[in-house]
mmCIF file of C-alpha atoms in Angstrom:
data_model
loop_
_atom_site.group_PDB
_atom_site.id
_atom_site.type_symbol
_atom_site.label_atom_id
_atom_site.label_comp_id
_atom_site.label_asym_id
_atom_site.label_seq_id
_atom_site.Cartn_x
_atom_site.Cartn_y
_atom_site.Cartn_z
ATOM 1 C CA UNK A 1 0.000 0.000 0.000
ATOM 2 C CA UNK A 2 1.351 3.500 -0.901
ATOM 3 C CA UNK A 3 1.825 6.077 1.456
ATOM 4 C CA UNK A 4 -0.966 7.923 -0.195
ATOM 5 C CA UNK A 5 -3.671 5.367 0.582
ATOM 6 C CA UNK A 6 -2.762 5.293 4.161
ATOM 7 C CA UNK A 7 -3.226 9.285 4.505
ATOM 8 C CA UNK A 8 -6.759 10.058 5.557
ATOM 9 C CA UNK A 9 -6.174 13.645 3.602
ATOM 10 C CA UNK A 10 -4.867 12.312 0.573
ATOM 11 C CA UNK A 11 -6.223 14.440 -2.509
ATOM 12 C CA UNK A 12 -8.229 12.699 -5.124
ATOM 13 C CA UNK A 13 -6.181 12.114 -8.282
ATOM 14 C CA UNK A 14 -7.508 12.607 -11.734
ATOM 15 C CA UNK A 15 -6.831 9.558 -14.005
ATOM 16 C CA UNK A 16 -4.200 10.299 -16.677
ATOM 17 C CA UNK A 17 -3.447 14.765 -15.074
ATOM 18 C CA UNK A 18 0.450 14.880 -15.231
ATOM 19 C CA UNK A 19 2.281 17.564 -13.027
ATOM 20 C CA UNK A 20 3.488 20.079 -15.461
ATOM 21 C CA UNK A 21 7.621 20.709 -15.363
ATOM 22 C CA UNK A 22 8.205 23.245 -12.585
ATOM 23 C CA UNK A 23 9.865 26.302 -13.673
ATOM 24 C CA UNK A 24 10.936 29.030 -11.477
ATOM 25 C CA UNK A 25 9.907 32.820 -11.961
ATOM 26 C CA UNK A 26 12.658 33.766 -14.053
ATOM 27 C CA UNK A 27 11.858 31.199 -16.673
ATOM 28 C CA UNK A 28 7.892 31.518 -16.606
ATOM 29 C CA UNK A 29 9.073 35.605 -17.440
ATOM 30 C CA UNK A 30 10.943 34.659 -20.423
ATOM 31 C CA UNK A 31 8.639 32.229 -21.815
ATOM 32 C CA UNK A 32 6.603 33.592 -24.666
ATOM 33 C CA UNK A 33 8.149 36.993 -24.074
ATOM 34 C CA UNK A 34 6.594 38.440 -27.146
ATOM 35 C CA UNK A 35 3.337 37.591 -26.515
ATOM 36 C CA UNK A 36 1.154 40.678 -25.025
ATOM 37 C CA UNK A 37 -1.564 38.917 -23.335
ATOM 38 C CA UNK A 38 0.234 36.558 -22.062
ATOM 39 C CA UNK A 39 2.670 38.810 -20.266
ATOM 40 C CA UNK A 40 -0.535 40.939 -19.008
ATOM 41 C CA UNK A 41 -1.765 37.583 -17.353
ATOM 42 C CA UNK A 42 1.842 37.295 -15.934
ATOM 43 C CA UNK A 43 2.077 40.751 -14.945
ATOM 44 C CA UNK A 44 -1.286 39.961 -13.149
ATOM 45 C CA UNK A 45 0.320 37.001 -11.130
ATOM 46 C CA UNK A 46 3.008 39.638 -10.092
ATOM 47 C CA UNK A 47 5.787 37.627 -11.631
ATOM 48 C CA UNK A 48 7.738 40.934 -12.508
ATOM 49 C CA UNK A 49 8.067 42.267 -9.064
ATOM 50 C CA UNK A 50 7.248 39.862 -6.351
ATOM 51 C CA UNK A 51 8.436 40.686 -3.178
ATOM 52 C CA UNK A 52 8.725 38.571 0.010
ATOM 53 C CA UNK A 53 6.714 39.360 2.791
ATOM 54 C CA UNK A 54 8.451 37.101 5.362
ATOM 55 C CA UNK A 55 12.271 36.909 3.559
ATOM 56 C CA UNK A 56 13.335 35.123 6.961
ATOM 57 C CA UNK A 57 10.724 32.359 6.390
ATOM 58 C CA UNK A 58 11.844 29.683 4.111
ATOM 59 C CA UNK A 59 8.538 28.537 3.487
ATOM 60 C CA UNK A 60 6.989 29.374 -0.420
ATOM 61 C CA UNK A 61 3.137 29.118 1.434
ATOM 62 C CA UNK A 62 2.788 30.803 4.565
ATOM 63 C CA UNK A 63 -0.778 29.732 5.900
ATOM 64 C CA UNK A 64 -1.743 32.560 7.922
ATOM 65 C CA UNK A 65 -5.050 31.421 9.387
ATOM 66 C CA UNK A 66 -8.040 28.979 8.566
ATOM 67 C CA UNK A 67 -11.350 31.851 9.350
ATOM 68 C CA UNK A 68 -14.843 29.641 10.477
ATOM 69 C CA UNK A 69 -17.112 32.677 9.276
ATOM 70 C CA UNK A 70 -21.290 32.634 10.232
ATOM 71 C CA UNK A 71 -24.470 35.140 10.157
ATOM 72 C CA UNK A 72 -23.796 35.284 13.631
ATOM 73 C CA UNK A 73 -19.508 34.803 14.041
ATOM 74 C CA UNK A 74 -16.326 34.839 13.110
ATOM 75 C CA UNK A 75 -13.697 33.285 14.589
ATOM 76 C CA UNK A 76 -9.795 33.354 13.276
ATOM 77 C CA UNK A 77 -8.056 30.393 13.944
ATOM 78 C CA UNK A 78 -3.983 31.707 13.466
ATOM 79 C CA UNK A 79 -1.701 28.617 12.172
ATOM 80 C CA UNK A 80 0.926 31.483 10.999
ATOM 81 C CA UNK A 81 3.881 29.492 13.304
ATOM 82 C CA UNK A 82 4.361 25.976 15.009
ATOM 83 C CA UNK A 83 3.630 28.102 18.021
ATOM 84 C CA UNK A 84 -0.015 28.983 17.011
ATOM 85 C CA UNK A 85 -0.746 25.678 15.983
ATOM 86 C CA UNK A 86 0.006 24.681 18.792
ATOM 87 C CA UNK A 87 -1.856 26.687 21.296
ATOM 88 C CA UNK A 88 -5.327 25.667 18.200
ATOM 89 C CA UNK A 89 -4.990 22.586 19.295
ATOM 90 C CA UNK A 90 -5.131 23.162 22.838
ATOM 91 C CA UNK A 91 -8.410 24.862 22.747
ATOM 92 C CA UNK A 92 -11.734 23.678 21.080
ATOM 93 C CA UNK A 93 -13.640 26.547 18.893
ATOM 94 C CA UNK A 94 -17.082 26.383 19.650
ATOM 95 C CA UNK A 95 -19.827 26.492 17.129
ATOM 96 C CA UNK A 96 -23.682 26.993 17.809
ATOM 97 C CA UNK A 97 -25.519 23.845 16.432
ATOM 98 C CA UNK A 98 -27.453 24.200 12.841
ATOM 99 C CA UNK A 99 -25.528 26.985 12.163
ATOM 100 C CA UNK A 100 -24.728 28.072 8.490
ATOM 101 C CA UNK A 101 -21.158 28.718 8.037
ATOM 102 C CA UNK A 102 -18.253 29.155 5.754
ATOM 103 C CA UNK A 103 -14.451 28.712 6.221
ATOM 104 C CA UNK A 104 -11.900 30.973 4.572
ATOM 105 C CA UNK A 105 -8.040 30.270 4.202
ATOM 106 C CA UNK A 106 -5.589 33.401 4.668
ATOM 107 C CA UNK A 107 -2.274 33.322 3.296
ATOM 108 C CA UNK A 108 0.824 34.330 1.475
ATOM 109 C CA UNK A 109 2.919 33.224 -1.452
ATOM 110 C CA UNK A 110 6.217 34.097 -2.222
ATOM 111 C CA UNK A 111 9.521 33.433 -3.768
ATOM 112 C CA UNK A 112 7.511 31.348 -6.603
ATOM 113 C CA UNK A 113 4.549 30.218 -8.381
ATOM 114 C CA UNK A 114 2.364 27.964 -6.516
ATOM 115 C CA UNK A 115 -0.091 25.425 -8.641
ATOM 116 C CA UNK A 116 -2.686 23.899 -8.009
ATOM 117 C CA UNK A 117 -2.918 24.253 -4.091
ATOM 118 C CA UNK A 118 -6.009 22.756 -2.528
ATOM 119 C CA UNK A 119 -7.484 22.656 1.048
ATOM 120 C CA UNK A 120 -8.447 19.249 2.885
ATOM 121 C CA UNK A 121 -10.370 18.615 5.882
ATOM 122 C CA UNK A 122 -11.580 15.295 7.146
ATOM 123 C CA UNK A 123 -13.733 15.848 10.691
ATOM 124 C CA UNK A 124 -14.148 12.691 12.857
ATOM 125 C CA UNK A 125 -16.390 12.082 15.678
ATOM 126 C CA UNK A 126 -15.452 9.745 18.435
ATOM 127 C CA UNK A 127 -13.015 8.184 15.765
ATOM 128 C CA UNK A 128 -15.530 7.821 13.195
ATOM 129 C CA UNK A 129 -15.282 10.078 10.088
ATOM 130 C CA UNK A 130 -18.238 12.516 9.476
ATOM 131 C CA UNK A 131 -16.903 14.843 7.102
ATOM 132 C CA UNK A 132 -14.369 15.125 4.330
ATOM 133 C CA UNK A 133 -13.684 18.278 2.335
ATOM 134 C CA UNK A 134 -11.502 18.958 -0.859
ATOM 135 C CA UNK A 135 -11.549 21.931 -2.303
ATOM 136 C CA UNK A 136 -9.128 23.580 -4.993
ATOM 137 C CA UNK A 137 -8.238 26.655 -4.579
ATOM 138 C CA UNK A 138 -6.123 27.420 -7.329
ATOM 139 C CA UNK A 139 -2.704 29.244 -8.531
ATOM 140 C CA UNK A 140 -1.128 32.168 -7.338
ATOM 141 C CA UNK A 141 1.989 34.105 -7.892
ATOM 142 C CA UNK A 142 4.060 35.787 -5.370
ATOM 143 C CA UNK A 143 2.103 38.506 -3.646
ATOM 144 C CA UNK A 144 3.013 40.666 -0.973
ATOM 145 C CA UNK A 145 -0.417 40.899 0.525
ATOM 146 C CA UNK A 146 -2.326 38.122 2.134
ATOM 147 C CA UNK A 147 -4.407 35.905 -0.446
ATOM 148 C CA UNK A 148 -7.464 34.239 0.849
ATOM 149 C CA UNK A 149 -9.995 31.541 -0.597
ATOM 150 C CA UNK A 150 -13.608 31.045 1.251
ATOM 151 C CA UNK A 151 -15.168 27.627 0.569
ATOM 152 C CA UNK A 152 -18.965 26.478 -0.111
ATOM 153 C CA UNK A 153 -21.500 27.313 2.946
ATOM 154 C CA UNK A 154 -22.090 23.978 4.877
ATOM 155 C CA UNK A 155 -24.421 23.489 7.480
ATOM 156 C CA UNK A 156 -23.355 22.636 11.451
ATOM 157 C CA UNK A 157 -25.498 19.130 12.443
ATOM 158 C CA UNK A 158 -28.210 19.810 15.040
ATOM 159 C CA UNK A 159 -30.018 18.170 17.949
ATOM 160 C CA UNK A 160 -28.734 16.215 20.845
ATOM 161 C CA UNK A 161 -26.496 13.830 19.596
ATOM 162 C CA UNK A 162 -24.692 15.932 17.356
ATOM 163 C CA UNK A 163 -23.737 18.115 20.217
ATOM 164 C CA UNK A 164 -20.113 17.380 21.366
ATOM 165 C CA UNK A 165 -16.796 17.104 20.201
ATOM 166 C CA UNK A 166 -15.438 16.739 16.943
ATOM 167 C CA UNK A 167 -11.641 16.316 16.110
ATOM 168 C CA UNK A 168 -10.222 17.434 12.498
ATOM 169 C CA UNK A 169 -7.384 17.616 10.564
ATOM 170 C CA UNK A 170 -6.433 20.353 7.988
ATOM 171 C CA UNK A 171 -3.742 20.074 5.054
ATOM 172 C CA UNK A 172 -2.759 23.222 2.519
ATOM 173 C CA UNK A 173 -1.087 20.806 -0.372
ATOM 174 C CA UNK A 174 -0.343 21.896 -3.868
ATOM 175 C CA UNK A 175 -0.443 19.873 -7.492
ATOM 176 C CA UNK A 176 3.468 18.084 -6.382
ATOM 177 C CA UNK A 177 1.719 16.763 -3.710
ATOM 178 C CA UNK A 178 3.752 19.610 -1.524
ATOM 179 C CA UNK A 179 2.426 19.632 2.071
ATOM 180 C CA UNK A 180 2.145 23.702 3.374
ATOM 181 C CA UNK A 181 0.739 22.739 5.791
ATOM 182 C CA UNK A 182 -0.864 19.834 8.162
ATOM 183 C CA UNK A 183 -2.563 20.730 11.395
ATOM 184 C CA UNK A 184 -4.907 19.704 14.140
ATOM 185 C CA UNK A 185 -7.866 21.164 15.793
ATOM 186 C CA UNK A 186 -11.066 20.364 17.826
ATOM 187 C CA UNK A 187 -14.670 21.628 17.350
ATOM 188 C CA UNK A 188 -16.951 21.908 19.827
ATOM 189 C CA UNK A 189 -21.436 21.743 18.694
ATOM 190 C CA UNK A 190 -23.053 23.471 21.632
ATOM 191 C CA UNK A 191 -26.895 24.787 22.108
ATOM 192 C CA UNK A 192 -26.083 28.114 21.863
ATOM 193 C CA UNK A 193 -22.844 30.048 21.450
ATOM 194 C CA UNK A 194 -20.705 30.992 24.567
#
């Protein structure tokens, strides 16, 4: 068995989609130099003048925070630094049951093109799985300012048996099956918020 059928967040592959070569910014510049629109779109990615944001990181993505957004909340989870991460797992969020909510990924790019990157979730409860997510998110350049992708509106499960807690795990992974980031965190579905 491969290492990818063992991971509980592996992405879904699509039969016969091959990785394109990876090229670094200087050669995705030159390529098709003559070409108008196509240096517009590049120009658009901010391959002519990316900058780093954090040029003592090492890291291409920096995952800033993963945002649980409702009518009625919004609460930031920060996974900026092994730190942060850290202290998210220490401490369940709470969410009112039958709640409609959204979640929205922060972060930053830099130093090169990123393609393909794609958010996974898989929520468990009492060991069982509940709920997997997989959601692309797309390509980006290098960009000084914070990118963010919000996901579909889901629904939290109501009544008394869904109350309680659930455990999940997040990954930020791109199309060379490049791990951003993998983290931990616990849910909590009370009656009301607190």
């Amino acid at each position: 068995m491969s290492s990818q059928e063992n991971d509980e967040l592996a992405p879904t592959c699509t039969a016969g989609f091959k990785v394109g070569e990876k090229k670094n910014i200087d050669e995705l510049a030159q390529l098709d130099a003559a070409d108008a629109s196509l240096n517009k779109w590049k120009e658009s990615l901010g391959l002519s003048h990316a900058q780093e944001r954090f040029p003592e990181d090492p890291r291409t993505v920096v995952v800033q925070a993963l945002v649980f957004q409702s009518e009625d909340r919004a609460i930031r989870m920060d996974v900026s630094t092994p730190k942060a991460v850290e202290e998210l797992q220490k401490t369940p969020i709470t969410i009112k049951e039958g709640c409609e909510y959204t979640f929205k990924i922060e972060f930053v790019v830099q130093r090169e093109m990123v393609s393909g990157l794609k958010f996974l979730q898989q929520v468990k409860r009492k060991g069982i799985p509940v709920d997997k997510m997989e959601e692309m998110c797309g390509s980006y350049g290098p960009k000084y300012e914070s990118q963010e992708r919000t996901f579909p509106s889901s629904k939290a499960p109501s009544g008394l048996l869904a109350r309680g807690t659930y455990n999940v795990k997040s990954k930020f992974i791109d199309d060379d099956n490049t791990v951003y980031l993998e983290w931990a965190w616990s849910m909590e579905i009370k009656k009301e918020w607190e």
